[in-house]
Amino acid sequence: MDRETESPPVEAPLELPPDQMRELGRLVVDEIVRRWETLAEDVPHRLESRDRLQARFGGPAPEAATDPTSVIREAIDEVLPLAGRIDHPRFMAFIPSSPTWPSVLGDFLAAGFNVFQGTWLESSGPSQIELTVLEWFREWLAMPEGAGGVLTSGGSAANLLAIALAREVAGSPLRPVVYLSDQGHGSIIRGARIAGIPLEGIRVLPSGADRRLHPATVARAVALDRAEGRSPILICANGGSTNTGVVDPLPELRELATAEGIRFHVDAAYGGFAVLTDEGKRELAGIGEADSITLDPHKWLFQPYECGCLMVRDTEELRRAFASTGAYLQDTELGEAQVNFADRGIQLTRGFRALKIWMSIRMLGLGAFRSGVAHGMQLAERAGARVMESKELELLAPPSLGIVCFRFNPEGEGLSEPELEELNRTLQDRIVPAGIAMVSSTRLEGKYALRMCILNYRTQWADVERVLDWVEAEGRRLTASPARPRGEGRPDGDDRSDGDGE
Ligand SMILES: *Cc1c(COP(=O)(O)O)cnc(C)c1O
């Protein structure tokens, strides 16, 4: 014992002196702000191949410390730039995201204060803030009192929870069936598989010519499944499909689900926050009547990754389905009124995601968020009108909730479908290297479509116009040249990424 009190304090090797902490923190903040200030001047996307990056960054973990400033510089100069600048005003691929500065600070604070937000005992203040934010969402969606939810890592996790919840509520039938349209998000199918729904119970139904899921289609499938001894447990509707922003007929599907005694889920991951605007409220009318709703604050609520949300009509259902116990957690039982968020989903250890939402909305005002969402919708409408006016562009889907799908198809040229596909594929392949914008593509009724998703509050009409002007001019150039661009459209080192944001 004596020896121990005499020995000098051992310096914790994982600790940095406070002055150095401040200095490094300032460096990081300065660099992030500099990135934001120069965002629009940079290209929206940079990509490097696996073998080159492996050669540069592979290798074992270093045993000894490296100078912190040089590690930060390396991350800022060499790693972080090799990515999509998802918040660039002309990053319009997939579902982009453009966080606000207060929300970024919220994440930093939550990390620095090391909040464990699984139980009320360990985070009463933060848990109250999550309840407050969920109550905001409930009001915006016009869900009834008693509705609530849980913040998740994203929309995929929320859809998975919704499906697992539906199965639990239905009493885990032997042959469950989940319905979605062919415009539904892939995470619903993956979620159903993770939740143990056999493939034969994942019913992807054809949408109509308007790309909406029609109640009659669902009703027929339900009748057939019942006749064959299966148990329908969940109808999933689109509250803004990722492809074209389409909203399924929510009131009619709700009515059908009620009549059939099936739960009704709306996947409004990207589109849901459109309810902050009048037009979005009209588009999403009836959403508040759903049994569960998926939202992604890290998309159209301008929050940094990660933040998704599952809202449910009856909050207690979540606890009944997902609460877990363990002797090691017995101290956390503080009575019904104190919410243990770990009981509402898959995570025990979870971060304080609500802080960024709460801080950013309070610091900037909800009005700013409403205008931010409305701004994207208006730009997409205007882009749609501009495409309609053009003799060289063809609108392939009406603009909806910030998404416009179109292609280069000059009037009177009589280009065949394969020619149009090749031409538009070439345009898509060239638009990033040309330094114009990051635009993605999709397929609508078999047609190759260019797709712009305009959700960024920074994007201006000039940015949208630049894309449309370039597609017209470059398309004209390609069709005018004697040899059409056969085969030259897909160079090695394909510049398209896949998956981010969707
Ligand atoms: C993005 C998206 C998802 C998946 O959400 P993640 O946050 O990427 O996991 C699900 N559904 C829709 C409609 C989406 O747009």
Short mmCIF file of C-alpha atoms and ligand atoms in Angstrom, two decimals:
data_model
loop_
_atom_site.label_atom_id
_atom_site.label_comp_id
_atom_site.label_asym_id
_atom_site.label_seq_id
_atom_site.Cartn_x
_atom_site.Cartn_y
_atom_site.Cartn_z
CA MET A 1 0.00 0.00 0.00
CA ASP A 2 2.74 2.42 1.02
CA ARG A 3 4.58 1.85 -2.19
CA GLU A 4 1.48 2.75 -4.18
CA THR A 5 0.86 6.10 -2.48
CA GLU A 6 4.50 6.98 -2.95
CA SER A 7 4.68 6.22 -6.63
CA PRO A 8 4.29 9.22 -9.01
CA PRO A 9 0.96 9.49 -10.88
CA VAL A 10 1.06 7.49 -14.09
CA GLU A 11 0.29 9.61 -17.10
CA ALA A 12 -2.74 8.16 -18.90
CA PRO A 13 -1.42 7.47 -22.40
CA LEU A 14 -4.89 7.99 -23.92
CA GLU A 15 -5.20 11.50 -22.53
CA LEU A 16 -4.14 14.73 -24.22
CA PRO A 17 -3.33 17.92 -22.28
CA PRO A 18 -6.29 20.39 -22.25
CA ASP A 19 -4.40 23.05 -24.22
CA GLN A 20 -3.66 20.60 -26.98
CA MET A 21 -7.30 19.42 -26.95
CA ARG A 22 -8.42 23.00 -27.55
CA GLU A 23 -5.83 23.59 -30.23
CA LEU A 24 -6.77 20.44 -32.17
CA GLY A 25 -10.47 21.17 -31.72
CA ARG A 26 -10.00 24.65 -33.19
CA LEU A 27 -8.09 23.21 -36.11
CA VAL A 28 -10.93 20.78 -36.85
CA VAL A 29 -13.62 23.48 -36.58
CA ASP A 30 -11.62 25.85 -38.81
CA GLU A 31 -11.16 23.17 -41.42
CA ILE A 32 -14.83 22.18 -41.45
CA VAL A 33 -15.94 25.80 -41.80
CA ARG A 34 -13.40 26.31 -44.59
CA ARG A 35 -14.86 23.28 -46.38
CA TRP A 36 -18.35 24.78 -46.09
CA GLU A 37 -17.19 28.16 -47.34
CA THR A 38 -15.59 26.68 -50.46
CA LEU A 39 -18.07 23.84 -51.04
CA ALA A 40 -19.61 25.19 -54.24
CA GLU A 41 -16.22 25.87 -55.85
CA ASP A 42 -15.20 22.23 -55.56
CA VAL A 43 -16.42 19.28 -57.64
CA PRO A 44 -19.41 17.43 -56.19
CA HIS A 45 -17.76 14.02 -56.26
CA ARG A 46 -14.35 12.34 -56.25
CA LEU A 47 -13.60 8.66 -56.45
CA GLU A 48 -10.45 6.55 -56.20
CA SER A 49 -9.97 2.84 -56.83
CA ARG A 50 -9.62 0.25 -54.10
CA ASP A 51 -6.11 -0.91 -55.04
CA ARG A 52 -4.67 2.61 -55.00
CA LEU A 53 -6.30 3.40 -51.68
CA GLN A 54 -5.24 0.08 -50.18
CA ALA A 55 -1.65 0.84 -51.21
CA ARG A 56 -1.86 4.29 -49.66
CA PHE A 57 -3.78 3.56 -46.46
CA GLY A 58 -3.56 -0.19 -45.83
CA GLY A 59 -1.26 -1.75 -43.28
CA PRO A 60 -1.17 -2.56 -39.58
CA ALA A 61 -2.10 -0.17 -36.77
CA PRO A 62 0.94 1.81 -35.61
CA GLU A 63 2.16 0.89 -32.12
CA ALA A 64 3.52 4.35 -31.39
CA ALA A 65 1.78 7.73 -31.48
CA THR A 66 1.84 9.94 -34.61
CA ASP A 67 1.77 13.72 -34.42
CA PRO A 68 -1.94 14.58 -34.05
CA THR A 69 -1.86 17.57 -36.38
CA SER A 70 -0.38 15.52 -39.20
CA VAL A 71 -3.03 12.80 -38.73
CA ILE A 72 -5.80 15.41 -38.90
CA ARG A 73 -4.18 16.95 -42.00
CA GLU A 74 -3.96 13.56 -43.65
CA ALA A 75 -7.65 12.89 -42.99
CA ILE A 76 -8.64 16.35 -44.29
CA ASP A 77 -6.34 16.44 -47.32
CA GLU A 78 -6.31 12.83 -48.47
CA VAL A 79 -9.21 10.81 -47.07
CA LEU A 80 -12.23 13.07 -46.67
CA PRO A 81 -12.04 14.61 -50.16
CA LEU A 82 -12.38 11.17 -51.78
CA ALA A 83 -16.12 11.08 -51.31
CA GLY A 84 -19.30 12.58 -52.57
CA ARG A 85 -19.77 16.13 -51.31
CA ILE A 86 -23.33 15.18 -50.59
CA ASP A 87 -24.14 18.73 -49.47
CA HIS A 88 -22.65 20.37 -52.58
CA PRO A 89 -25.33 22.52 -54.26
CA ARG A 90 -25.05 20.39 -57.41
CA PHE A 91 -24.91 16.98 -55.76
CA MET A 92 -28.35 15.83 -56.92
CA ALA A 93 -27.78 12.08 -57.05
CA PHE A 94 -29.61 9.49 -54.95
CA ILE A 95 -31.09 11.20 -51.87
CA PRO A 96 -28.68 13.96 -50.87
CA SER A 97 -28.35 15.50 -47.45
CA SER A 98 -27.25 18.96 -46.38
CA PRO A 99 -26.88 19.36 -42.63
CA THR A 100 -27.00 22.72 -40.88
CA TRP A 101 -24.13 23.97 -38.74
CA PRO A 102 -26.11 23.87 -35.45
CA SER A 103 -26.94 20.22 -36.13
CA VAL A 104 -23.27 19.38 -36.74
CA LEU A 105 -22.43 21.08 -33.44
CA GLY A 106 -25.15 18.99 -31.79
CA ASP A 107 -23.41 15.79 -32.83
CA PHE A 108 -20.06 17.12 -31.63
CA LEU A 109 -21.53 18.07 -28.24
CA ALA A 110 -23.27 14.72 -27.86
CA ALA A 111 -20.00 12.90 -28.57
CA GLY A 112 -17.98 15.15 -26.27
CA PHE A 113 -20.42 14.77 -23.39
CA ASN A 114 -20.44 11.02 -24.03
CA VAL A 115 -24.17 10.54 -23.62
CA PHE A 116 -25.42 6.98 -23.31
CA GLN A 117 -29.05 7.25 -24.26
CA GLY A 118 -30.36 3.76 -23.70
CA THR A 119 -31.97 4.30 -20.31
CA TRP A 120 -33.54 7.15 -18.35
CA LEU A 121 -31.22 6.40 -15.42
CA GLU A 122 -28.17 7.15 -17.52
CA SER A 123 -29.60 10.06 -19.53
CA SER A 124 -32.75 11.66 -18.19
CA GLY A 125 -32.16 15.07 -19.82
CA PRO A 126 -31.25 13.68 -23.23
CA SER A 127 -34.15 11.20 -23.10
CA GLN A 128 -36.55 14.08 -22.43
CA ILE A 129 -35.16 15.92 -25.46
CA GLU A 130 -35.79 12.83 -27.64
CA LEU A 131 -39.37 12.69 -26.30
CA THR A 132 -39.78 16.38 -27.13
CA VAL A 133 -38.47 15.94 -30.67
CA LEU A 134 -40.67 12.87 -31.26
CA GLU A 135 -43.64 14.89 -30.05
CA TRP A 136 -42.77 17.56 -32.65
CA PHE A 137 -42.75 14.87 -35.34
CA ARG A 138 -46.09 13.53 -34.09
CA GLU A 139 -47.67 16.96 -34.44
CA TRP A 140 -46.17 17.63 -37.87
CA LEU A 141 -47.46 14.28 -39.14
CA ALA A 142 -50.87 14.84 -37.47
CA MET A 143 -50.62 11.51 -35.66
CA PRO A 144 -52.99 11.07 -32.72
CA GLU A 145 -51.98 11.69 -29.12
CA GLY A 146 -50.24 8.67 -27.67
CA ALA A 147 -48.26 8.18 -30.84
CA GLY A 148 -44.50 8.25 -30.42
CA GLY A 149 -41.40 6.54 -31.57
CA VAL A 150 -37.67 6.12 -31.47
CA LEU A 151 -34.73 7.63 -33.32
CA THR A 152 -32.74 5.04 -35.25
CA SER A 153 -29.58 4.84 -37.32
CA GLY A 154 -31.63 5.46 -40.47
CA GLY A 155 -34.64 4.56 -42.57
CA SER A 156 -33.49 0.98 -43.15
CA ALA A 157 -33.41 0.32 -39.41
CA ALA A 158 -36.81 2.01 -39.00
CA ASN A 159 -38.38 -0.12 -41.75
CA LEU A 160 -36.90 -3.26 -40.18
CA LEU A 161 -38.40 -2.29 -36.82
CA ALA A 162 -41.79 -1.62 -38.42
CA ILE A 163 -41.84 -5.09 -39.97
CA ALA A 164 -40.63 -6.88 -36.83
CA LEU A 165 -43.26 -4.94 -34.87
CA ALA A 166 -46.01 -5.94 -37.30
CA ARG A 167 -45.03 -9.59 -36.94
CA GLU A 168 -45.06 -9.32 -33.11
CA VAL A 169 -48.42 -7.54 -33.03
CA ALA A 170 -49.89 -10.20 -35.35
CA GLY A 171 -48.75 -12.87 -32.90
CA SER A 172 -45.91 -14.17 -35.10
CA PRO A 173 -48.05 -16.18 -37.53
CA LEU A 174 -46.40 -19.10 -39.32
CA ARG A 175 -46.80 -17.74 -42.85
CA PRO A 176 -46.70 -13.93 -42.63
CA VAL A 177 -46.99 -11.70 -45.70
CA VAL A 178 -45.74 -8.12 -46.19
CA TYR A 179 -46.95 -6.04 -49.17
CA LEU A 180 -45.13 -3.25 -50.97
CA SER A 181 -45.14 -1.81 -54.47
CA ASP A 182 -42.45 -2.26 -57.10
CA GLN A 183 -41.57 1.37 -56.30
CA GLY A 184 -40.98 0.51 -52.63
CA HIS A 185 -37.54 0.86 -51.12
CA GLY A 186 -35.15 -2.12 -51.10
CA SER A 187 -34.67 -1.77 -47.35
CA ILE A 188 -38.23 -3.05 -46.84
CA ILE A 189 -37.37 -6.31 -48.56
CA ARG A 190 -34.09 -6.58 -46.69
CA GLY A 191 -35.84 -5.70 -43.42
CA ALA A 192 -38.46 -8.37 -44.03
CA ARG A 193 -35.74 -10.94 -44.68
CA ILE A 194 -33.83 -9.97 -41.53
CA ALA A 195 -37.10 -10.14 -39.60
CA GLY A 196 -37.44 -13.72 -40.78
CA ILE A 197 -40.26 -13.22 -43.28
CA PRO A 198 -39.72 -15.96 -45.87
CA LEU A 199 -39.30 -14.80 -49.48
CA GLU A 200 -42.68 -16.24 -50.37
CA GLY A 201 -44.16 -13.78 -47.87
CA ILE A 202 -42.63 -10.64 -49.40
CA ARG A 203 -45.17 -9.51 -51.96
CA VAL A 204 -43.84 -6.88 -54.38
CA LEU A 205 -46.93 -5.69 -56.22
CA PRO A 206 -47.02 -3.89 -59.57
CA SER A 207 -47.73 -0.17 -59.31
CA GLY A 208 -50.11 1.47 -61.77
CA ALA A 209 -49.22 3.67 -64.73
CA ASP A 210 -49.00 6.56 -62.24
CA ARG A 211 -46.45 4.47 -60.26
CA ARG A 212 -48.85 4.35 -57.32
CA LEU A 213 -49.89 1.22 -55.50
CA HIS A 214 -53.59 0.77 -56.06
CA PRO A 215 -55.78 -0.61 -53.28
CA ALA A 216 -57.47 -3.03 -55.69
CA THR A 217 -54.09 -4.61 -56.46
CA VAL A 218 -53.42 -5.08 -52.76
CA ALA A 219 -56.94 -6.37 -52.10
CA ARG A 220 -56.58 -9.06 -54.77
CA ALA A 221 -53.20 -10.19 -53.40
CA VAL A 222 -54.53 -10.28 -49.83
CA ALA A 223 -57.53 -12.39 -50.88
CA LEU A 224 -55.28 -14.82 -52.70
CA ASP A 225 -52.86 -15.11 -49.78
CA ARG A 226 -55.71 -15.68 -47.32
CA ALA A 227 -57.19 -18.35 -49.61
CA GLU A 228 -53.81 -20.08 -49.59
CA GLY A 229 -53.57 -20.02 -45.80
CA ARG A 230 -51.09 -17.17 -45.38
CA SER A 231 -51.38 -14.31 -42.85
CA PRO A 232 -51.07 -10.75 -44.22
CA ILE A 233 -49.40 -8.66 -41.51
CA LEU A 234 -48.34 -5.38 -43.12
CA ILE A 235 -49.08 -3.10 -46.06
CA CYS A 236 -46.15 -0.74 -46.78
CA ALA A 237 -46.96 2.42 -48.71
CA ASN A 238 -44.62 5.01 -50.21
CA GLY A 239 -44.64 8.47 -48.65
CA GLY A 240 -42.30 9.68 -51.38
CA SER A 241 -40.72 6.85 -53.37
CA THR A 242 -36.98 7.03 -53.84
CA ASN A 243 -37.31 6.63 -57.60
CA THR A 244 -39.72 9.43 -58.49
CA GLY A 245 -41.04 10.87 -55.21
CA VAL A 246 -44.45 9.32 -55.74
CA VAL A 247 -46.91 9.09 -52.83
CA ASP A 248 -49.24 6.08 -52.77
CA PRO A 249 -52.98 6.73 -52.16
CA LEU A 250 -52.61 6.75 -48.38
CA PRO A 251 -56.27 7.21 -47.28
CA GLU A 252 -57.52 4.45 -49.59
CA LEU A 253 -54.78 2.03 -48.55
CA ARG A 254 -55.46 2.87 -44.89
CA GLU A 255 -59.12 2.08 -45.42
CA LEU A 256 -58.30 -1.25 -47.03
CA ALA A 257 -55.84 -2.16 -44.26
CA THR A 258 -58.44 -1.37 -41.60
CA ALA A 259 -61.13 -3.38 -43.37
CA GLU A 260 -58.75 -6.33 -43.70
CA GLY A 261 -57.32 -6.02 -40.18
CA ILE A 262 -53.77 -5.55 -41.49
CA ARG A 263 -51.27 -3.01 -40.16
CA PHE A 264 -50.46 -0.02 -42.34
CA HIS A 265 -46.94 1.38 -42.64
CA VAL A 266 -45.80 4.44 -44.60
CA ASP A 267 -42.16 4.61 -45.67
CA ALA A 268 -41.69 8.36 -45.74
CA ALA A 269 -37.95 8.16 -45.09
CA TYR A 270 -36.97 10.95 -47.42
CA GLY A 271 -40.32 12.55 -48.22
CA GLY A 272 -41.97 12.71 -44.80
CA PHE A 273 -40.68 16.11 -43.75
CA ALA A 274 -42.49 17.65 -46.70
CA VAL A 275 -45.41 17.85 -44.23
CA LEU A 276 -43.72 21.02 -43.00
CA THR A 277 -45.01 22.74 -46.15
CA ASP A 278 -48.56 23.25 -47.42
CA GLU A 279 -47.94 21.44 -50.68
CA GLY A 280 -46.28 18.53 -48.89
CA LYS A 281 -49.20 18.33 -46.46
CA ARG A 282 -51.55 17.96 -49.41
CA GLU A 283 -49.34 15.35 -51.09
CA LEU A 284 -49.03 13.32 -47.91
CA ALA A 285 -52.63 13.80 -46.73
CA GLY A 286 -53.68 10.94 -44.46
CA ILE A 287 -50.14 9.94 -43.43
CA GLY A 288 -50.95 10.55 -39.76
CA GLU A 289 -53.48 7.69 -39.81
CA ALA A 290 -50.77 5.06 -40.38
CA ASP A 291 -49.86 2.51 -37.72
CA SER A 292 -46.19 3.25 -38.29
CA ILE A 293 -44.13 5.74 -40.29
CA THR A 294 -40.45 5.75 -41.26
CA LEU A 295 -38.68 9.13 -41.34
CA ASP A 296 -35.08 10.08 -42.06
CA PRO A 297 -34.10 13.34 -40.37
CA HIS A 298 -30.68 12.85 -42.02
CA LYS A 299 -32.32 13.48 -45.39
CA TRP A 300 -34.88 16.30 -45.60
CA LEU A 301 -34.59 17.59 -42.06
CA PHE A 302 -31.02 18.71 -42.75
CA GLN A 303 -29.32 16.60 -40.06
CA PRO A 304 -25.90 14.96 -40.29
CA TYR A 305 -25.68 11.16 -40.56
CA GLU A 306 -26.92 9.18 -38.81
CA CYS A 307 -30.51 9.82 -37.87
CA GLY A 308 -33.64 7.91 -38.82
CA CYS A 309 -36.90 7.51 -36.95
CA LEU A 310 -39.77 5.11 -36.54
CA MET A 311 -43.06 6.66 -35.41
CA VAL A 312 -45.90 4.42 -34.25
CA ARG A 313 -49.54 5.13 -33.51
CA ASP A 314 -49.39 3.27 -30.19
CA THR A 315 -46.05 3.86 -28.48
CA GLU A 316 -46.63 1.07 -25.97
CA GLU A 317 -46.49 -1.47 -28.79
CA LEU A 318 -42.78 -0.77 -29.18
CA ARG A 319 -42.05 -1.61 -25.55
CA ARG A 320 -44.20 -4.73 -25.63
CA ALA A 321 -42.37 -5.95 -28.72
CA PHE A 322 -38.80 -4.91 -28.02
CA ALA A 323 -38.19 -4.41 -24.28
CA SER A 324 -35.47 -6.68 -23.03
CA THR A 325 -34.42 -7.42 -19.49
CA GLY A 326 -31.31 -8.57 -17.69
CA ALA A 327 -30.29 -8.65 -14.04
CA TYR A 328 -27.49 -6.23 -14.93
CA LEU A 329 -30.15 -3.69 -15.95
CA GLN A 330 -32.38 -3.98 -12.87
CA ASP A 331 -31.33 -0.53 -11.59
CA THR A 332 -32.74 1.08 -14.71
CA GLU A 333 -36.39 0.20 -13.98
CA LEU A 334 -37.67 3.59 -12.81
CA GLY A 335 -41.35 3.19 -13.54
CA GLU A 336 -43.48 3.62 -16.65
CA ALA A 337 -43.23 7.40 -16.83
CA GLN A 338 -39.46 7.32 -17.30
CA VAL A 339 -38.72 6.13 -20.80
CA ASN A 340 -35.89 3.70 -21.47
CA PHE A 341 -35.32 4.19 -25.19
CA ALA A 342 -33.45 0.88 -25.36
CA ASP A 343 -36.87 -0.74 -24.88
CA ARG A 344 -38.18 0.77 -28.14
CA GLY A 345 -35.78 -0.68 -30.67
CA ILE A 346 -32.65 -2.72 -31.34
CA GLN A 347 -29.97 -0.67 -29.62
CA LEU A 348 -29.09 -0.73 -25.91
CA THR A 349 -26.15 1.61 -26.25
CA ARG A 350 -27.30 4.50 -28.38
CA GLY A 351 -26.07 8.03 -28.95
CA PHE A 352 -27.95 11.27 -28.34
CA ARG A 353 -29.33 11.79 -31.86
CA ALA A 354 -32.13 14.07 -30.73
CA LEU A 355 -29.71 16.82 -29.65
CA LYS A 356 -28.79 17.87 -33.18
CA ILE A 357 -32.44 18.09 -34.19
CA TRP A 358 -33.46 19.99 -31.08
CA MET A 359 -30.53 22.42 -31.25
CA SER A 360 -30.81 23.14 -34.96
CA ILE A 361 -34.56 23.73 -34.92
CA ARG A 362 -34.34 25.96 -31.87
CA MET A 363 -31.33 27.91 -33.15
CA LEU A 364 -32.63 28.45 -36.70
CA GLY A 365 -36.38 28.30 -36.14
CA LEU A 366 -38.84 25.84 -37.65
CA GLY A 367 -39.76 28.47 -40.26
CA ALA A 368 -36.28 28.16 -41.77
CA PHE A 369 -36.75 24.40 -42.10
CA ARG A 370 -40.15 24.86 -43.74
CA SER A 371 -38.61 27.23 -46.30
CA GLY A 372 -35.71 24.85 -46.83
CA VAL A 373 -38.06 21.99 -47.73
CA ALA A 374 -40.34 24.20 -49.83
CA HIS A 375 -37.27 25.52 -51.70
CA GLY A 376 -36.33 22.03 -52.96
CA MET A 377 -39.89 21.29 -54.03
CA GLN A 378 -40.13 24.56 -55.95
CA LEU A 379 -36.82 24.01 -57.74
CA ALA A 380 -37.93 20.52 -58.82
CA GLU A 381 -41.24 21.91 -60.13
CA ARG A 382 -39.41 24.59 -62.04
CA ALA A 383 -36.97 22.03 -63.45
CA GLY A 384 -39.95 19.96 -64.60
CA ALA A 385 -41.44 22.97 -66.37
CA ARG A 386 -38.09 23.77 -68.00
CA VAL A 387 -37.81 20.16 -69.25
CA MET A 388 -41.35 20.33 -70.67
CA GLU A 389 -40.50 23.51 -72.58
CA SER A 390 -37.35 22.04 -74.07
CA LYS A 391 -37.50 20.45 -77.50
CA GLU A 392 -34.56 18.27 -76.55
CA LEU A 393 -35.55 17.01 -73.15
CA GLU A 394 -38.33 14.62 -72.21
CA LEU A 395 -39.93 14.49 -68.79
CA LEU A 396 -40.23 10.85 -67.69
CA ALA A 397 -42.10 11.42 -64.43
CA PRO A 398 -43.91 14.44 -63.03
CA PRO A 399 -41.73 16.24 -60.47
CA SER A 400 -42.69 15.14 -56.97
CA LEU A 401 -41.23 15.96 -53.55
CA GLY A 402 -38.00 17.35 -55.01
CA ILE A 403 -37.34 14.61 -57.61
CA VAL A 404 -37.31 15.10 -61.40
CA CYS A 405 -36.69 12.29 -63.90
CA PHE A 406 -36.00 13.15 -67.52
CA ARG A 407 -33.81 12.27 -70.47
CA PHE A 408 -32.29 13.77 -73.56
CA ASN A 409 -34.62 12.90 -76.44
CA PRO A 410 -34.62 15.53 -79.21
CA GLU A 411 -37.95 16.04 -80.93
CA GLY A 412 -38.14 14.78 -84.49
CA GLU A 413 -34.91 12.76 -84.33
CA GLY A 414 -36.76 9.47 -83.98
CA LEU A 415 -34.05 7.90 -81.83
CA SER A 416 -34.71 4.29 -80.88
CA GLU A 417 -34.90 3.16 -77.23
CA PRO A 418 -31.43 1.52 -77.34
CA GLU A 419 -29.97 4.69 -78.88
CA LEU A 420 -31.61 6.85 -76.25
CA GLU A 421 -30.31 4.61 -73.52
CA GLU A 422 -26.78 4.77 -74.81
CA LEU A 423 -26.91 8.51 -75.30
CA ASN A 424 -28.28 9.23 -71.82
CA ARG A 425 -25.91 6.76 -70.21
CA THR A 426 -23.04 8.61 -71.85
CA LEU A 427 -24.39 11.92 -70.56
CA GLN A 428 -24.66 10.48 -67.07
CA ASP A 429 -21.11 9.12 -67.25
CA ARG A 430 -19.72 12.46 -68.39
CA ILE A 431 -21.55 14.91 -66.20
CA VAL A 432 -19.33 14.38 -63.14
CA PRO A 433 -15.95 14.38 -64.97
CA ALA A 434 -17.16 17.50 -66.81
CA GLY A 435 -17.36 19.13 -63.38
CA ILE A 436 -21.04 20.00 -63.83
CA ALA A 437 -22.92 18.06 -61.18
CA MET A 438 -23.53 14.69 -59.60
CA VAL A 439 -26.73 13.29 -61.06
CA SER A 440 -27.84 9.68 -60.82
CA SER A 441 -29.94 7.52 -63.10
CA THR A 442 -32.84 5.16 -62.75
CA ARG A 443 -35.09 3.06 -64.91
CA LEU A 444 -38.76 3.89 -65.48
CA GLU A 445 -40.88 1.41 -67.44
CA GLY A 446 -37.64 0.08 -68.85
CA LYS A 447 -36.46 3.54 -69.95
CA TYR A 448 -33.09 4.83 -68.79
CA ALA A 449 -33.75 8.09 -66.95
CA LEU A 450 -31.57 10.86 -65.57
CA ARG A 451 -32.68 11.69 -62.07
CA MET A 452 -32.18 14.87 -60.08
CA CYS A 453 -33.08 14.98 -56.40
CA ILE A 454 -33.09 18.57 -55.22
CA LEU A 455 -33.30 18.70 -51.44
CA ASN A 456 -30.34 20.94 -50.61
CA TYR A 457 -31.13 24.36 -49.13
CA ARG A 458 -27.97 25.72 -50.86
CA THR A 459 -29.02 24.72 -54.37
CA GLN A 460 -30.07 27.68 -56.52
CA TRP A 461 -32.00 27.78 -59.77
CA ALA A 462 -28.72 28.54 -61.58
CA ASP A 463 -27.36 25.17 -60.35
CA VAL A 464 -30.38 23.29 -61.71
CA GLU A 465 -30.32 25.22 -64.96
CA ARG A 466 -26.64 24.48 -65.41
CA VAL A 467 -27.41 20.74 -65.38
CA LEU A 468 -30.29 21.03 -67.85
CA ASP A 469 -28.34 23.36 -70.17
CA TRP A 470 -25.37 21.01 -70.14
CA VAL A 471 -27.49 17.92 -70.88
CA GLU A 472 -29.07 19.74 -73.83
CA ALA A 473 -25.79 21.03 -75.23
CA GLU A 474 -23.78 17.86 -74.68
CA GLY A 475 -26.64 15.71 -75.96
CA ARG A 476 -26.85 17.86 -79.09
CA ARG A 477 -23.09 17.58 -79.57
CA LEU A 478 -23.23 13.79 -79.24
CA THR A 479 -26.11 13.39 -81.69
CA ALA A 480 -24.56 15.82 -84.17
CA SER A 481 -21.23 13.98 -84.39
CA PRO A 482 -21.20 11.57 -87.34
CA ALA A 483 -20.20 8.58 -85.21
CA ARG A 484 -22.60 8.19 -82.33
CA PRO A 485 -20.94 7.56 -78.97
CA ARG A 486 -21.25 3.80 -79.24
CA GLY A 487 -19.40 2.06 -76.43
CA GLU A 488 -17.35 5.05 -75.35
CA GLY A 489 -19.72 5.92 -72.59
CA ARG A 490 -18.43 3.57 -69.94
CA PRO A 491 -14.73 4.10 -69.43
CA ASP A 492 -12.75 2.13 -66.87
CA GLY A 493 -12.91 3.66 -63.45
CA ASP A 494 -16.62 4.21 -63.80
CA ASP A 495 -17.31 7.42 -61.98
CA ARG A 496 -20.64 6.57 -60.50
CA SER A 497 -20.89 5.46 -56.93
CA ASP A 498 -23.80 3.48 -55.76
CA GLY A 499 -25.68 3.35 -52.59
CA ASP A 500 -24.78 6.54 -50.77
CA GLY A 501 -27.81 8.32 -49.54
CA GLU A 502 -30.25 5.64 -50.56
C1 LIG B 1 -33.33 6.44 -47.93
C2 LIG B 1 -34.55 5.64 -47.88
C3 LIG B 1 -34.61 4.48 -47.10
C4 LIG B 1 -33.41 3.93 -46.37
O1 LIG B 1 -33.00 4.79 -45.35
P1 LIG B 1 -31.47 4.82 -44.84
O2 LIG B 1 -31.46 5.99 -43.93
O3 LIG B 1 -30.62 5.00 -46.05
O4 LIG B 1 -31.21 3.54 -44.14
C5 LIG B 1 -35.82 3.82 -47.03
N1 LIG B 1 -36.91 4.26 -47.71
C6 LIG B 1 -36.88 5.36 -48.48
C7 LIG B 1 -38.11 5.80 -49.19
C8 LIG B 1 -35.69 6.09 -48.58
O5 LIG B 1 -35.66 7.19 -49.35
#
